[in-house]
Structures are given as C-alpha cells and as structure tokens.
Amino acid sequence: MRQRVATAVWRVVLAAGLVCGIGLLPWLTQTDPAYTVLKARSAEREPTPEVLADIRAQLGLDGGPLHVLGRWLGGLVRGDAGQSWISGSEVLPDVLQALGASLLLMSVALLVAALTAGIVCARTLRLGARRRLGGRRRGGTGSAVIASLPEFLVASVLATVVGVQLGWLPALGWYGPQWTVLPALALGLPAGAVLGRLLDDLLPGAFGEPWALAAAARGLTGRRIARQALRRCVPALLPNLGLFVVGLTGGAVAVEQVFDIPGLGRTTLQAALAQDLPVLQAGTLALVLLAALATGATRLAARLLTGPALRDGALSSLHRPAPPAGGLLPLLYGAVLLAVVGVGLTRDPLALDTGARLLAPSLDHPFGTDSLGRDLLARIGHGAFDTLLLASAITAAALVAGVLLGLVPRVSAPLVDTVNAVPPVLAALLVTAVAGSGAATPALAVVAVAWAPLAAHTSALLRQERATLHITATRGLGAGRWYLLRRELLPAVLPPVLRHALLRLPGVALSLASLGFLGLGAQPPSPEWGLLLAENQPYAERAPWAVLAPAAVLALLGALAVTAAGGLHRPRRRRDAAGPVVPEQPTVEKELVAAR
C-alpha cells in the first residue's frame, strides 16, 4: 500500500512539473510572449512598445511568470482553464472538443491497428495451431516496411489517391464517420505493424508451453489453442498498447494537418508555436490524465488476462533458447542499401538544374529529380551518413535508457506516462528551453521521448519473466537478485527489446526530420532523408517518385533492421549425452555457490 501511495505521489509530482514547466516556457526560452502572441494574432501588425505593453496588460504578463502560472492554476481548481491568448475564447470547451475528435480518431485507428497486427501474425497463429512451428522461418519484412512508412506520407498518398483521384472517401474535413477512415488508416497501419511484430515475437514461446501440448493431446481445436496463445502473449504488450493510445491521440499532428482534423495534437501544436499557454497547458494536462487512465486500464486488463499465475509465479518463459535465423535476407538488403548509397556518393547532391525540375526516373537520374532539379539519388547517398549514424546513435541511447529504467518500474512507469503525453514538437521546445538550440538539440529531443516504449516493454517482459516457474525454482536454490538478473532475466528480455528498438530505427530518422521545421535540426539544403520526404511531399501528386525514393530507402532500412534482429535470441544451452537441456559448465549449483 505504501508503495502504491509513493507511486501515485511521484506521478502527481511529474505531471505537475510538466504542466508548470510548460507555463514557464516563454521565460525559459528567453522569448517575449507578448511579441509571439502579437505575431500569432496578426503577422502584419508592427510590434511597437505601446502595442506590446497593451498585450502584456491584457494577459497579465507584467506580474511575471509565477503570477501567470498561479492565476491559471487557481482558475483550474474552480474548473476554469482560462481564455486563449490568441482567440480570446474559453479554453476548456475548445480542448474538450478537440479531445473528442482525437479520441474518435484514436478508436478507429486502434481498430485498424488490431486488424493489421492480426494479419502480421496470422501465419504464426495458423502454424502454431497446427503444431508446425518447428521449421518456421522468421519473417517480418512486410511488417517492417509498413512500420517504416511515415504517417504523413501514408496520409498524403491516401488523401491524394483514394480521396481526390478515385473519390471513394472524403479527403479533407471532419464532419462524420466516413471522414475518419483515411486518417485512421494512416495512423493504424504503422502502429499495427509494430504491435504485430512484437506479438509475433512472443507467440512461438506460447505455443511451446506445456498447456498447449496438453491441449493438443486432448483434442482441442487449433482455433481454441490459438485464442489461448493470444491471451497468453497479449499482457506483455498491453503497456505498449497504452502508449499507442496516448500517442495516437496527441501525437497525430501530421495526419491531423493533412486531413484538416481539429484534434488535440493539432491544437497543442498550434498553441506551442504561438505560445498560447492556457491552451497548451490544458491540452497537455488532458493528455497526462489520458495516459494515467490508459495505464490503469492496461494493468487491470493484464491482471485479468494472466490471472493468479502472475502472482503465484506459475508461468512459463515465453523467451526460449533458439538458433539464430538465416542471414541471407539482411545481407541482401544491406547490399542493396550500400549499392544505393555508393552510387549516390559519386554524384553532386547540390547541383541545381531548374530546367530539369521533377523529372521522372531515367538513366541519367535513376531516382528522378526534386523541385529544384537536384538528383535524388545523389541526395539520398550523401544524406545516408547523417541519417544512419545519428539515428543509430539515438536508438542505442534510447535502448540503454529504456532497459535501465525498465528495471525499476516503480520509478519509470509514471515517468513513461508523463513523457509519452508530451507531443514531439513540445518535447523539442522544452529541450531547447533547457539545453538551447544547436546541432545536438534535435537528438536530445528525440532521445527524451524515444526510450519510453522500450522501458514499458522491458518492464512488462520482466514482470512476466519473474513469475515463471524456473525463476521460482532457481530462487529456491538460493540464487540472489544479481544472479537472477544477470543469468536469467536479462538474457530472456534483452533480445526482444533489442528487436523492438531496431524496428523503431526508421521512425527515429523521421522524428529528426520533423524537427527541422522548427529551426532545430537538418535544414535545407541538407540531404537528410526525412527532410527529403518533407521537402518533396507537396509534389507527391505531380511527381510521386520524389517522395517514394526516400520512403523506399527508409523502408529498406526498416527491413534490414528487422531481419538482422531476427538472429538475436536467447543463447541455446547445450544438451548432455542423455538428452535433457543443461547449462554450459560450470553447473547451476556451482554458480549459485559462487554467487553466494
């Protein structure tokens, strides 16, 4: 009980710190909020001292940041979130309306994600139900490609092709259920591919447990066994599902912009750029509360699905020793990627030819040209080092932070919820306020949020692994915490978390590019891959190759990362002459004596 109270207090302190930090954002960044508000209200109006003084008097800025923050908090206690500094309207009704639109979009996107995840792991479910998983080759290329597609690119393609050219569904606006289909597809497909890959990673272990063998021997149908295998694996993924709930609500900024949806992500983005603090604080607080509710719901669902086995330590490990996967696919993808980069490096990425704007692929320009006539192959080749090296470094840092924090869930769980409630743009602004603008700012901003899914995944897997029978037996033999962590828990948990990190590698590259528009990161004429996507996205309908070329390279990177990670498994222990699995020398008993 005391631990639960301490966790709740820690959660409240983090949420309060985040909201208060946002309230001090203009002063932390050393900008004049009156000037920012004036430009947001009317960009043409001259910022004379008299005009700025009048705005400060209207907003009560003369009292200082603490006075402004205290006044907003005092009104919030009475159910009043204040008035927008830009429009002058009441904040609470506007935020609730935006939250309602985002929740509706999130619900439909989660349905799409669930269907996509089911398609990704359908083959494993079918083979497992028929007891034919022994020779299954680990796949994942298709799901890796889908997970690597940027959401704004999927949204643009769907809006252009399905909405405008074919006219099957509305491509702009928010007026009814049919307007939710295309944006839900843009959000749900990448999220479902990630969840499907994580689920597909756990299913073979579930089908190999004793209950599955006994159920098959008793003649239970394969469909019932597959349903129970899903029930066995889903609790380990529920924390990440809770993160997706918040991410699809407040982080769907690009999709909401493309489809002109008045959602909470777009509302907080506009408020952050205009420094409309009442709207920004209320929106962030709504996301923090949503994160707390999603976390509580996922934990309750995990307990209901697992039952008393989690409490009694009666589970089996889902992460069994396995031989490494074949290495042909990663070698093939790596060779293609190296060939593209190598040929691109031989060309000039900055050579302009205004007479060759948006040319289709040809022998002279295998990937075509962009809106300034620059060769896309050259720009992709020269942008590879910045993109791959920085994205790899950020992924490695996020992996280390996620694993370390995942080992202490009582500390990290509230922190994960709070960090996940921060939209990426707002995270960049907060990092800029603390560290200042510079070359390292976008990397710090991405690292600040990229560790959260990995920490949630680590905590969930550790919770399940600690409840397994072999851990209980090893602990009964006298093993200490350090021995269990070093020899049993980490070898079981690290491979799936590392595969999860590699699956997110292309998304990290895209997150870096999205910050360039705030003046924090890669700026033109840099050939960084994500920036190439953003620059050429307005020409997707006229010259689709300008967008498809960098998107295809990012998808290739995702396929390479996932297939290379397929060889990361728990080390296989050797068999003795009699046949049973035993650990390598020294034996368990000797190691336990040494540990004591």
Coordinates of C-alpha atoms in Angstrom, one line a residue:
M1 CA 0.0 0.0 0.0
R2 CA 2.8 2.4 0.9
Q3 CA 4.5 1.7 -2.5
R4 CA 1.3 2.5 -4.3
V5 CA 0.9 5.7 -2.5
A6 CA 4.5 6.7 -3.2
T7 CA 4.0 5.8 -6.9
A8 CA 0.8 7.9 -7.1
V9 CA 2.6 10.9 -5.4
W10 CA 5.5 10.5 -7.9
R11 CA 3.1 10.5 -10.8
V12 CA 1.4 13.7 -9.5
V13 CA 4.7 15.4 -9.0
L14 CA 5.8 14.6 -12.6
A15 CA 2.5 15.8 -14.1
A16 CA 2.6 19.0 -12.0
G17 CA 6.2 19.6 -13.0
L18 CA 5.4 19.1 -16.7
V19 CA 2.4 21.5 -16.6
C20 CA 4.3 24.1 -14.6
G21 CA 7.3 23.8 -17.0
I22 CA 5.1 24.5 -19.9
G23 CA 3.7 27.5 -18.1
L24 CA 7.2 28.9 -17.8
L25 CA 8.2 28.0 -21.4
P26 CA 8.4 31.6 -22.8
W27 CA 10.6 32.7 -20.0
L28 CA 12.8 29.6 -20.1
T29 CA 13.4 30.1 -23.8
Q30 CA 14.0 33.8 -23.1
T31 CA 11.4 35.0 -25.6
D32 CA 8.9 37.7 -25.2
P33 CA 5.4 36.1 -25.0
A34 CA 3.7 39.4 -25.9
Y35 CA 5.7 39.5 -29.2
T36 CA 4.8 35.9 -30.0
V37 CA 1.1 36.4 -29.3
L38 CA 1.1 39.6 -31.4
K39 CA 2.6 37.7 -34.4
A40 CA 0.1 34.9 -33.9
R41 CA -2.8 37.3 -33.8
S42 CA -1.7 39.5 -36.7
A43 CA 1.6 38.9 -38.5
E44 CA 1.4 42.3 -40.3
R45 CA 1.0 44.5 -37.2
E46 CA 4.0 46.4 -36.1
P47 CA 5.4 45.4 -32.7
T48 CA 5.7 48.8 -31.2
P49 CA 6.4 49.2 -27.5
E50 CA 2.9 50.6 -27.0
V51 CA 1.3 47.6 -28.7
L52 CA 3.4 45.1 -26.7
A53 CA 2.7 46.9 -23.4
D54 CA -1.0 46.7 -24.2
I55 CA -0.8 42.9 -24.8
R56 CA 1.1 42.4 -21.6
A57 CA -1.6 44.3 -19.7
Q58 CA -4.3 42.2 -21.3
L59 CA -2.7 38.9 -20.4
G60 CA -1.3 40.0 -17.0
L61 CA 2.3 39.3 -18.0
D62 CA 3.6 42.3 -16.0
G63 CA 3.3 40.2 -12.8
G64 CA 5.9 37.7 -14.0
P65 CA 5.8 34.0 -14.9
L66 CA 4.9 32.8 -11.4
H67 CA 1.9 35.2 -11.2
V68 CA 0.7 34.0 -14.6
L69 CA 1.1 30.3 -13.6
G70 CA -0.5 30.8 -10.2
R71 CA -3.5 32.6 -11.7
W72 CA -4.0 29.7 -14.2
L73 CA -3.7 27.0 -11.5
G74 CA -6.1 28.9 -9.3
G75 CA -8.7 29.0 -12.0
L76 CA -8.2 25.4 -12.8
V77 CA -9.1 24.4 -9.3
R78 CA -12.5 26.1 -9.9
G79 CA -12.9 24.3 -13.3
D80 CA -11.8 27.3 -15.3
A81 CA -8.8 26.7 -17.7
G82 CA -8.7 30.4 -18.7
Q83 CA -9.1 32.0 -22.1
S84 CA -7.0 31.6 -25.2
W85 CA -4.3 34.3 -25.6
I86 CA -4.9 34.2 -29.3
S87 CA -8.6 33.9 -29.9
G88 CA -9.9 35.0 -26.5
S89 CA -12.3 32.1 -26.3
E90 CA -12.8 29.8 -23.3
V91 CA -10.1 27.1 -23.3
L92 CA -11.9 24.2 -21.6
P93 CA -14.7 23.8 -24.2
D94 CA -12.3 24.0 -27.1
V95 CA -9.9 21.5 -25.6
L96 CA -12.7 19.1 -24.8
Q97 CA -14.0 19.3 -28.3
A98 CA -10.5 18.7 -29.8
L99 CA -10.1 15.8 -27.3
G100 CA -13.4 14.3 -28.5
A101 CA -12.3 14.4 -32.1
S102 CA -8.9 12.8 -31.3
L103 CA -10.5 10.1 -29.2
L104 CA -12.8 9.1 -32.0
L105 CA -9.9 9.1 -34.5
M106 CA -7.8 7.1 -32.0
S107 CA -10.5 4.5 -31.5
V108 CA -10.9 3.8 -35.2
A109 CA -7.1 3.8 -35.6
L110 CA -6.7 1.2 -32.9
L111 CA -9.3 -1.0 -34.7
V112 CA -7.1 -0.7 -37.9
A113 CA -4.0 -1.4 -35.8
A114 CA -5.6 -4.5 -34.3
L115 CA -6.6 -5.8 -37.8
T116 CA -3.1 -5.1 -39.1
A117 CA -1.4 -6.8 -36.2
G118 CA -3.7 -9.8 -36.8
I119 CA -2.6 -10.0 -40.4
V120 CA 1.1 -9.7 -39.4
C121 CA 1.0 -12.7 -37.0
A122 CA -1.7 -14.7 -38.9
R123 CA 0.9 -17.2 -40.3
T124 CA 2.4 -17.8 -36.9
L125 CA -1.1 -18.4 -35.4
R126 CA -2.0 -20.8 -38.2
L127 CA 1.2 -22.8 -37.9
G128 CA 1.1 -22.8 -34.2
A129 CA -2.5 -24.1 -34.1
R130 CA -1.4 -27.0 -36.4
R131 CA 1.8 -27.7 -34.3
R132 CA 4.0 -26.9 -37.3
L133 CA 6.1 -24.0 -35.9
G134 CA 9.3 -26.1 -35.6
G135 CA 10.6 -25.2 -39.1
R136 CA 9.1 -21.8 -39.3
R137 CA 11.3 -19.2 -40.9
R138 CA 11.2 -15.9 -39.1
G139 CA 9.8 -13.3 -41.4
G140 CA 8.8 -9.7 -40.8
T141 CA 10.0 -7.9 -43.9
G142 CA 6.5 -6.8 -45.0
S143 CA 5.6 -5.6 -41.5
A144 CA 9.0 -3.8 -41.2
V145 CA 8.2 -1.9 -44.4
I146 CA 4.8 -0.9 -43.2
A147 CA 6.2 0.1 -39.8
S148 CA 8.8 2.2 -41.5
L149 CA 6.4 4.2 -43.6
P150 CA 6.0 7.8 -42.2
E151 CA 2.5 8.6 -41.2
F152 CA 2.3 11.9 -43.1
L153 CA 3.4 10.1 -46.3
V154 CA 0.7 7.4 -45.9
A155 CA -1.8 10.2 -45.1
S156 CA -0.8 12.2 -48.2
V157 CA -0.9 9.2 -50.5
L158 CA -4.3 8.1 -49.2
A159 CA -5.7 11.6 -49.4
T160 CA -4.4 12.1 -53.0
V161 CA -5.2 8.7 -54.5
V162 CA -8.2 7.4 -52.6
G163 CA -9.7 10.8 -51.7
V164 CA -9.0 13.0 -54.7
Q165 CA -8.3 10.9 -57.7
L166 CA -10.6 7.9 -57.0
G167 CA -13.1 9.9 -54.9
W168 CA -14.0 6.9 -52.8
L169 CA -13.8 8.7 -49.4
P170 CA -13.6 12.3 -48.3
A171 CA -10.0 13.6 -48.2
L172 CA -10.5 16.8 -46.2
G173 CA -12.5 17.8 -43.2
W174 CA -14.2 16.3 -40.1
Y175 CA -17.9 16.0 -40.5
G176 CA -18.9 12.4 -39.8
P177 CA -17.8 8.7 -39.5
Q178 CA -16.7 8.4 -43.1
W179 CA -14.2 11.2 -42.6
T180 CA -12.3 9.0 -40.1
V181 CA -11.4 6.2 -42.4
L182 CA -8.4 7.6 -44.3
P183 CA -6.7 9.2 -41.3
A184 CA -7.4 6.1 -39.2
L185 CA -5.6 4.0 -41.9
A186 CA -2.7 6.4 -41.9
L187 CA -2.3 6.1 -38.2
G188 CA -3.3 2.5 -37.6
L189 CA -1.2 0.8 -40.3
P190 CA 2.3 1.6 -38.9
A191 CA 1.1 1.2 -35.3
G192 CA -0.4 -2.2 -36.1
A193 CA 2.7 -3.4 -37.9
V194 CA 4.8 -2.6 -34.8
L195 CA 2.4 -4.4 -32.5
G196 CA 2.1 -7.3 -34.8
R197 CA 5.8 -7.8 -34.9
L198 CA 6.0 -7.7 -31.1
L199 CA 3.2 -10.2 -30.8
D200 CA 4.7 -12.4 -33.5
D201 CA 7.9 -12.5 -31.5
L202 CA 6.1 -14.0 -28.4
L203 CA 3.7 -16.4 -30.0
P204 CA 6.2 -19.3 -30.7
G205 CA 7.0 -19.4 -26.9
A206 CA 3.3 -19.6 -26.0
F207 CA 2.7 -22.4 -28.5
G208 CA 5.6 -24.4 -27.0
E209 CA 4.4 -24.2 -23.4
P210 CA 3.1 -27.4 -21.6
W211 CA -0.5 -26.3 -21.6
A212 CA -0.5 -26.1 -25.5
L213 CA 0.9 -29.6 -25.8
A214 CA -1.6 -30.9 -23.3
A215 CA -4.5 -29.1 -25.1
A216 CA -3.5 -30.6 -28.5
A217 CA -3.2 -34.1 -26.9
R218 CA -6.7 -33.8 -25.5
G219 CA -8.1 -33.0 -29.0
L220 CA -8.8 -29.3 -28.5
T221 CA -9.3 -27.4 -31.8
G222 CA -6.4 -25.4 -33.2
R223 CA -8.6 -22.3 -33.1
R224 CA -9.1 -22.6 -29.3
I225 CA -5.4 -23.1 -28.8
A226 CA -4.6 -20.1 -30.9
R227 CA -7.0 -17.9 -28.9
Q228 CA -5.4 -19.1 -25.6
A229 CA -1.9 -18.4 -27.1
L230 CA -3.0 -14.8 -27.9
R231 CA -4.4 -14.4 -24.3
R232 CA -1.0 -15.6 -23.0
C233 CA 1.0 -13.1 -25.0
V234 CA -1.2 -10.0 -25.0
P235 CA -0.4 -9.0 -21.4
A236 CA 3.2 -8.4 -22.2
L237 CA 2.2 -5.9 -25.0
L238 CA -0.5 -4.1 -23.1
P239 CA 1.8 -1.4 -21.7
N240 CA 2.9 -0.5 -25.3
L241 CA -0.7 -0.5 -26.3
G242 CA -1.4 2.1 -23.6
L243 CA 1.4 4.2 -25.1
F244 CA -0.1 3.9 -28.5
V245 CA -3.4 5.2 -27.1
V246 CA -1.8 8.4 -26.0
G247 CA 0.5 8.7 -29.0
L248 CA -2.4 8.3 -31.4
T249 CA -4.3 11.0 -29.5
G250 CA -1.8 13.7 -29.0
G251 CA 0.9 12.7 -31.5
A252 CA -1.2 12.6 -34.6
V253 CA -0.2 16.1 -35.6
A254 CA 0.9 15.4 -39.2
V255 CA -2.2 13.3 -40.0
E256 CA -4.5 15.9 -38.5
Q257 CA -2.7 18.6 -40.6
V258 CA -3.1 16.7 -43.8
F259 CA -6.8 15.9 -43.3
D260 CA -7.6 19.2 -41.6
I261 CA -8.9 17.5 -38.4
P262 CA -9.4 19.7 -35.4
G263 CA -7.8 17.2 -33.0
L264 CA -5.9 17.7 -29.8
G265 CA -2.5 17.1 -31.4
R266 CA -3.0 19.9 -33.9
T267 CA -4.4 22.1 -31.2
T268 CA -1.4 21.7 -28.9
L269 CA 1.0 22.1 -31.9
Q270 CA -0.6 25.5 -32.8
A271 CA -0.7 26.6 -29.2
A272 CA 3.0 25.6 -28.7
L273 CA 4.2 27.5 -31.8
A274 CA 2.1 30.6 -30.8
Q275 CA 2.9 30.2 -27.1
D276 CA -0.8 30.2 -26.2
L277 CA 0.0 28.9 -22.7
P278 CA -3.6 28.3 -21.4
V279 CA -4.5 26.1 -24.4
L280 CA -1.1 24.4 -24.3
Q281 CA -1.3 23.7 -20.6
A282 CA -4.9 22.4 -20.7
G283 CA -4.1 20.2 -23.7
T284 CA -1.0 18.7 -22.1
L285 CA -3.0 18.1 -18.8
A286 CA -5.7 16.3 -20.8
L287 CA -3.0 14.0 -22.4
V288 CA -1.4 13.3 -18.9
L289 CA -4.8 12.3 -17.5
L290 CA -5.5 10.1 -20.5
A291 CA -2.1 8.5 -20.1
A292 CA -2.9 7.7 -16.4
L293 CA -6.2 6.2 -17.4
A294 CA -4.7 4.1 -20.2
T295 CA -2.0 2.8 -17.9
G296 CA -4.5 1.8 -15.2
A297 CA -6.8 0.1 -17.8
T298 CA -3.9 -1.8 -19.3
R299 CA -2.6 -3.0 -16.0
L300 CA -6.1 -4.2 -14.9
A301 CA -6.5 -6.0 -18.3
A302 CA -3.1 -7.7 -17.8
R303 CA -4.1 -8.9 -14.4
L304 CA -7.4 -10.2 -15.6
L305 CA -5.9 -12.0 -18.6
T306 CA -3.0 -13.5 -16.6
G307 CA -5.0 -14.5 -13.6
P308 CA -3.3 -15.8 -10.4
A309 CA -0.4 -17.3 -12.3
L310 CA 1.4 -13.9 -12.3
R311 CA 1.0 -13.6 -8.5
D312 CA 1.9 -17.3 -7.8
G313 CA 4.9 -17.5 -10.1
A314 CA 3.4 -20.3 -12.1
L315 CA 4.1 -19.0 -15.7
S316 CA 6.5 -20.5 -18.3
S317 CA 9.0 -18.4 -20.1
L318 CA 8.0 -17.1 -23.5
H319 CA 11.6 -16.5 -24.4
R320 CA 13.2 -19.8 -25.1
P321 CA 16.6 -20.6 -26.5
A322 CA 16.5 -20.7 -30.3
P323 CA 19.1 -20.9 -33.1
P324 CA 19.9 -17.8 -35.0
A325 CA 17.9 -17.0 -38.1
G326 CA 19.3 -17.3 -41.6
G327 CA 21.4 -14.4 -42.7
L328 CA 20.6 -14.2 -46.4
L329 CA 17.9 -11.5 -46.2
P330 CA 19.8 -9.0 -44.1
L331 CA 22.8 -9.5 -46.4
L332 CA 20.7 -8.9 -49.5
Y333 CA 19.0 -5.8 -48.0
G334 CA 22.4 -4.5 -46.8
A335 CA 23.9 -5.0 -50.2
V336 CA 21.1 -3.1 -51.9
L337 CA 21.3 -0.2 -49.4
L338 CA 25.1 0.0 -49.8
A339 CA 24.8 0.0 -53.6
V340 CA 22.3 2.9 -53.5
V341 CA 24.4 4.9 -51.1
G342 CA 27.6 4.1 -53.0
V343 CA 26.3 5.2 -56.4
G344 CA 24.7 8.3 -54.9
L345 CA 28.0 9.4 -53.3
T346 CA 29.6 9.6 -56.8
R347 CA 27.1 12.4 -57.7
D348 CA 26.7 16.0 -56.7
P349 CA 23.8 16.5 -54.3
L350 CA 23.7 20.3 -54.6
A351 CA 23.9 20.7 -58.4
L352 CA 20.9 22.8 -59.5
D353 CA 19.2 22.4 -62.9
T354 CA 16.0 24.4 -63.0
G355 CA 15.3 23.1 -66.5
A356 CA 15.2 19.5 -65.1
R357 CA 12.7 20.0 -62.3
L358 CA 10.7 17.0 -61.1
L359 CA 12.0 14.7 -63.9
A360 CA 10.8 11.1 -63.8
P361 CA 13.4 8.3 -63.2
S362 CA 15.7 7.7 -66.1
L363 CA 19.2 6.5 -66.9
D364 CA 20.7 10.0 -66.1
H365 CA 18.6 10.3 -62.9
P366 CA 17.7 6.8 -61.7
F367 CA 15.5 8.2 -58.8
G368 CA 14.4 11.3 -60.7
T369 CA 14.9 14.9 -59.6
D370 CA 13.4 17.2 -57.0
S371 CA 11.6 20.5 -57.3
L372 CA 15.0 22.3 -57.9
G373 CA 16.3 19.8 -60.4
R374 CA 18.7 18.2 -58.0
D375 CA 19.4 14.5 -58.4
L376 CA 17.5 12.5 -55.8
L377 CA 19.9 9.5 -55.9
A378 CA 22.8 11.9 -55.1
R379 CA 20.9 13.5 -52.2
I380 CA 19.9 10.1 -50.8
G381 CA 23.5 8.8 -51.0
H382 CA 25.0 11.9 -49.3
G383 CA 22.3 12.0 -46.7
A384 CA 22.9 8.4 -45.6
F385 CA 25.7 9.1 -43.2
D386 CA 24.0 11.8 -41.2
T387 CA 20.7 9.9 -41.2
L388 CA 22.0 6.4 -40.3
L389 CA 24.7 7.4 -37.9
L390 CA 22.6 9.8 -35.9
A391 CA 19.5 7.6 -35.9
S392 CA 21.6 4.6 -34.8
A393 CA 23.2 6.6 -32.0
I394 CA 19.8 7.8 -30.8
T395 CA 18.4 4.3 -31.0
A396 CA 21.3 2.9 -29.0
A397 CA 20.9 5.6 -26.3
A398 CA 17.2 5.1 -26.1
L399 CA 17.7 1.3 -25.8
V400 CA 20.2 1.7 -22.9
A401 CA 18.0 4.2 -21.1
G402 CA 14.8 2.2 -21.7
V403 CA 16.4 -1.1 -20.4
L404 CA 17.9 0.6 -17.3
L405 CA 14.7 2.5 -16.4
G406 CA 12.6 -0.6 -17.2
L407 CA 14.4 -2.5 -14.4
V408 CA 12.9 -0.1 -11.9
P409 CA 9.2 0.1 -12.9
R410 CA 8.0 1.9 -9.8
V411 CA 10.2 4.8 -10.8
S412 CA 9.9 4.6 -14.6
A413 CA 6.2 3.8 -15.1
P414 CA 4.9 7.3 -14.0
L415 CA 7.8 8.9 -16.0
V416 CA 6.9 6.8 -19.1
D417 CA 3.3 8.0 -18.9
T418 CA 4.3 11.7 -18.4
V419 CA 6.9 11.6 -21.2
N420 CA 4.5 9.8 -23.6
A421 CA 1.9 12.6 -23.0
V422 CA 4.3 15.2 -24.5
P423 CA 3.8 15.8 -28.2
P424 CA 7.1 15.6 -30.1
V425 CA 7.0 19.3 -31.1
L426 CA 6.5 20.3 -27.5
A427 CA 9.3 18.0 -26.4
A428 CA 11.6 19.8 -28.8
L429 CA 10.6 23.2 -27.4
L430 CA 11.2 22.0 -23.8
V431 CA 14.6 20.6 -24.7
T432 CA 15.5 23.8 -26.5
A433 CA 14.5 25.8 -23.4
V434 CA 16.8 23.7 -21.2
A435 CA 19.7 23.0 -23.5
G436 CA 19.4 25.8 -26.0
S437 CA 19.3 25.5 -29.8
G438 CA 22.2 23.8 -31.5
A439 CA 23.2 20.8 -33.5
A440 CA 22.5 18.4 -30.6
T441 CA 19.1 19.7 -29.8
P442 CA 17.0 17.5 -32.1
A443 CA 18.9 14.4 -31.0
L444 CA 18.3 15.3 -27.3
A445 CA 14.6 15.9 -28.1
V446 CA 14.1 12.5 -29.8
V447 CA 16.1 10.6 -27.1
A448 CA 13.9 12.3 -24.4
V449 CA 10.8 10.5 -25.8
A450 CA 12.2 7.5 -27.7
W451 CA 13.1 5.5 -24.6
A452 CA 9.6 5.3 -23.2
P453 CA 8.2 2.4 -25.3
L454 CA 11.4 0.4 -24.7
A455 CA 11.1 0.9 -20.9
A456 CA 7.5 -0.1 -20.9
H457 CA 8.3 -3.2 -23.0
T458 CA 11.2 -4.1 -20.7
S459 CA 9.1 -3.7 -17.5
A460 CA 6.2 -5.8 -18.9
L461 CA 8.6 -8.6 -20.0
L462 CA 10.4 -8.6 -16.7
R463 CA 7.1 -8.8 -14.8
Q464 CA 6.1 -11.9 -16.7
E465 CA 9.6 -13.5 -16.6
R466 CA 9.9 -13.1 -12.8
A467 CA 6.6 -15.0 -12.5
T468 CA 8.0 -18.1 -14.3
L469 CA 8.5 -21.5 -12.6
H470 CA 12.2 -21.7 -13.4
I471 CA 12.9 -18.4 -11.7
T472 CA 10.9 -19.5 -8.7
A473 CA 12.9 -22.8 -8.6
T474 CA 16.3 -21.0 -9.1
R475 CA 15.4 -18.6 -6.3
G476 CA 14.6 -21.6 -4.1
L477 CA 18.1 -22.9 -4.7
G478 CA 19.5 -19.8 -3.1
A479 CA 20.1 -17.6 -6.1
G480 CA 20.3 -13.9 -5.3
R481 CA 18.9 -10.9 -7.2
W482 CA 22.1 -10.2 -9.1
Y483 CA 22.5 -13.8 -10.3
L484 CA 18.8 -13.9 -11.4
L485 CA 19.2 -10.6 -13.2
R486 CA 22.5 -11.5 -14.9
R487 CA 21.9 -15.1 -15.8
E488 CA 18.2 -15.5 -16.3
L489 CA 16.2 -12.3 -16.6
L490 CA 18.3 -10.1 -18.9
P491 CA 19.2 -12.9 -21.3
A492 CA 15.5 -13.6 -21.7
V493 CA 14.4 -9.9 -22.0
L494 CA 17.2 -8.2 -23.9
P495 CA 16.7 -9.9 -27.4
P496 CA 13.0 -9.0 -27.8
V497 CA 13.6 -5.4 -26.6
L498 CA 16.6 -5.1 -28.9
R499 CA 14.4 -6.2 -31.8
H500 CA 11.8 -3.7 -30.8
A501 CA 14.5 -0.9 -30.8
L502 CA 15.6 -1.9 -34.3
L503 CA 12.1 -1.9 -35.5
R504 CA 11.8 1.8 -34.4
L505 CA 15.1 2.8 -36.1
P506 CA 13.5 4.3 -39.3
G507 CA 10.9 6.2 -37.1
V508 CA 13.8 7.8 -35.2
A509 CA 15.2 9.1 -38.5
L510 CA 11.8 10.6 -39.4
S511 CA 11.4 12.2 -36.0
L512 CA 14.7 14.0 -36.5
A513 CA 13.5 15.5 -39.8
S514 CA 10.2 16.6 -38.4
L515 CA 12.0 19.0 -36.0
G516 CA 13.8 20.7 -38.9
F517 CA 10.7 22.9 -39.5
L518 CA 11.2 24.4 -36.0
G519 CA 14.7 25.5 -36.8
L520 CA 16.1 22.7 -34.7
G521 CA 17.9 20.2 -36.9
A522 CA 18.5 19.4 -40.5
Q523 CA 17.8 22.5 -42.7
P524 CA 17.9 22.9 -46.5
P525 CA 20.0 22.2 -48.4
S526 CA 20.8 19.3 -46.2
P527 CA 20.2 15.9 -47.9
E528 CA 18.9 14.2 -44.7
W529 CA 16.4 11.5 -45.7
G530 CA 13.5 12.6 -43.6
L531 CA 14.0 16.2 -44.7
L532 CA 13.9 15.0 -48.3
L533 CA 10.5 13.5 -47.6
A534 CA 9.2 16.7 -46.0
E535 CA 10.5 18.9 -48.9
N536 CA 9.0 16.8 -51.7
Q537 CA 5.7 15.9 -50.0
P538 CA 3.9 18.9 -51.6
Y539 CA 4.8 17.4 -55.0
A540 CA 3.6 13.9 -54.3
E541 CA 0.7 14.1 -56.7
R542 CA 2.7 15.5 -59.6
A543 CA 6.0 13.7 -59.0
P544 CA 5.4 10.7 -56.7
W545 CA 8.9 9.4 -57.3
A546 CA 10.3 12.4 -55.4
V547 CA 8.6 11.1 -52.2
L548 CA 8.7 7.4 -53.0
A549 CA 12.5 7.3 -53.4
P550 CA 13.4 8.4 -49.9
A551 CA 10.4 6.5 -48.5
A552 CA 11.7 3.3 -50.2
V553 CA 15.1 3.7 -48.7
L554 CA 13.7 4.2 -45.3
A555 CA 11.5 1.1 -45.7
L556 CA 14.6 -0.8 -46.9
L557 CA 16.4 0.4 -43.7
G558 CA 13.5 -1.0 -41.6
A559 CA 13.5 -4.3 -43.4
L560 CA 17.3 -4.6 -42.9
A561 CA 17.0 -3.7 -39.2
V562 CA 14.2 -6.3 -38.5
T563 CA 15.7 -9.1 -40.5
A564 CA 19.1 -8.6 -38.9
A565 CA 17.5 -8.6 -35.5
G566 CA 15.9 -11.9 -36.3
G567 CA 19.2 -13.6 -35.3
L568 CA 19.0 -12.1 -31.8
H569 CA 17.8 -14.8 -29.5
R570 CA 18.4 -16.2 -26.0
P571 CA 21.5 -18.3 -26.2
R572 CA 20.8 -22.0 -26.7
R573 CA 22.1 -24.3 -24.0
R574 CA 23.8 -27.5 -24.9
R575 CA 22.3 -30.9 -24.4
D576 CA 24.2 -33.6 -22.5
A577 CA 24.5 -37.2 -23.6
A578 CA 21.2 -38.3 -22.0
G579 CA 19.3 -35.6 -23.9
P580 CA 17.9 -33.0 -21.3
V581 CA 18.9 -29.4 -21.6
V582 CA 21.6 -28.3 -19.2
P583 CA 23.6 -25.1 -18.9
E584 CA 27.2 -24.9 -20.0
Q585 CA 29.8 -25.6 -17.4
P586 CA 30.0 -24.5 -14.6
T587 CA 26.7 -26.0 -13.5
V588 CA 23.9 -24.1 -11.8
E589 CA 24.8 -25.5 -8.4
K590 CA 28.4 -24.3 -8.7
E591 CA 27.4 -20.9 -10.0
L592 CA 24.9 -20.5 -7.1
V593 CA 27.6 -21.4 -4.6
A594 CA 29.9 -18.9 -6.3
A595 CA 27.2 -16.2 -6.3
R596 CA 26.7 -16.7 -2.5

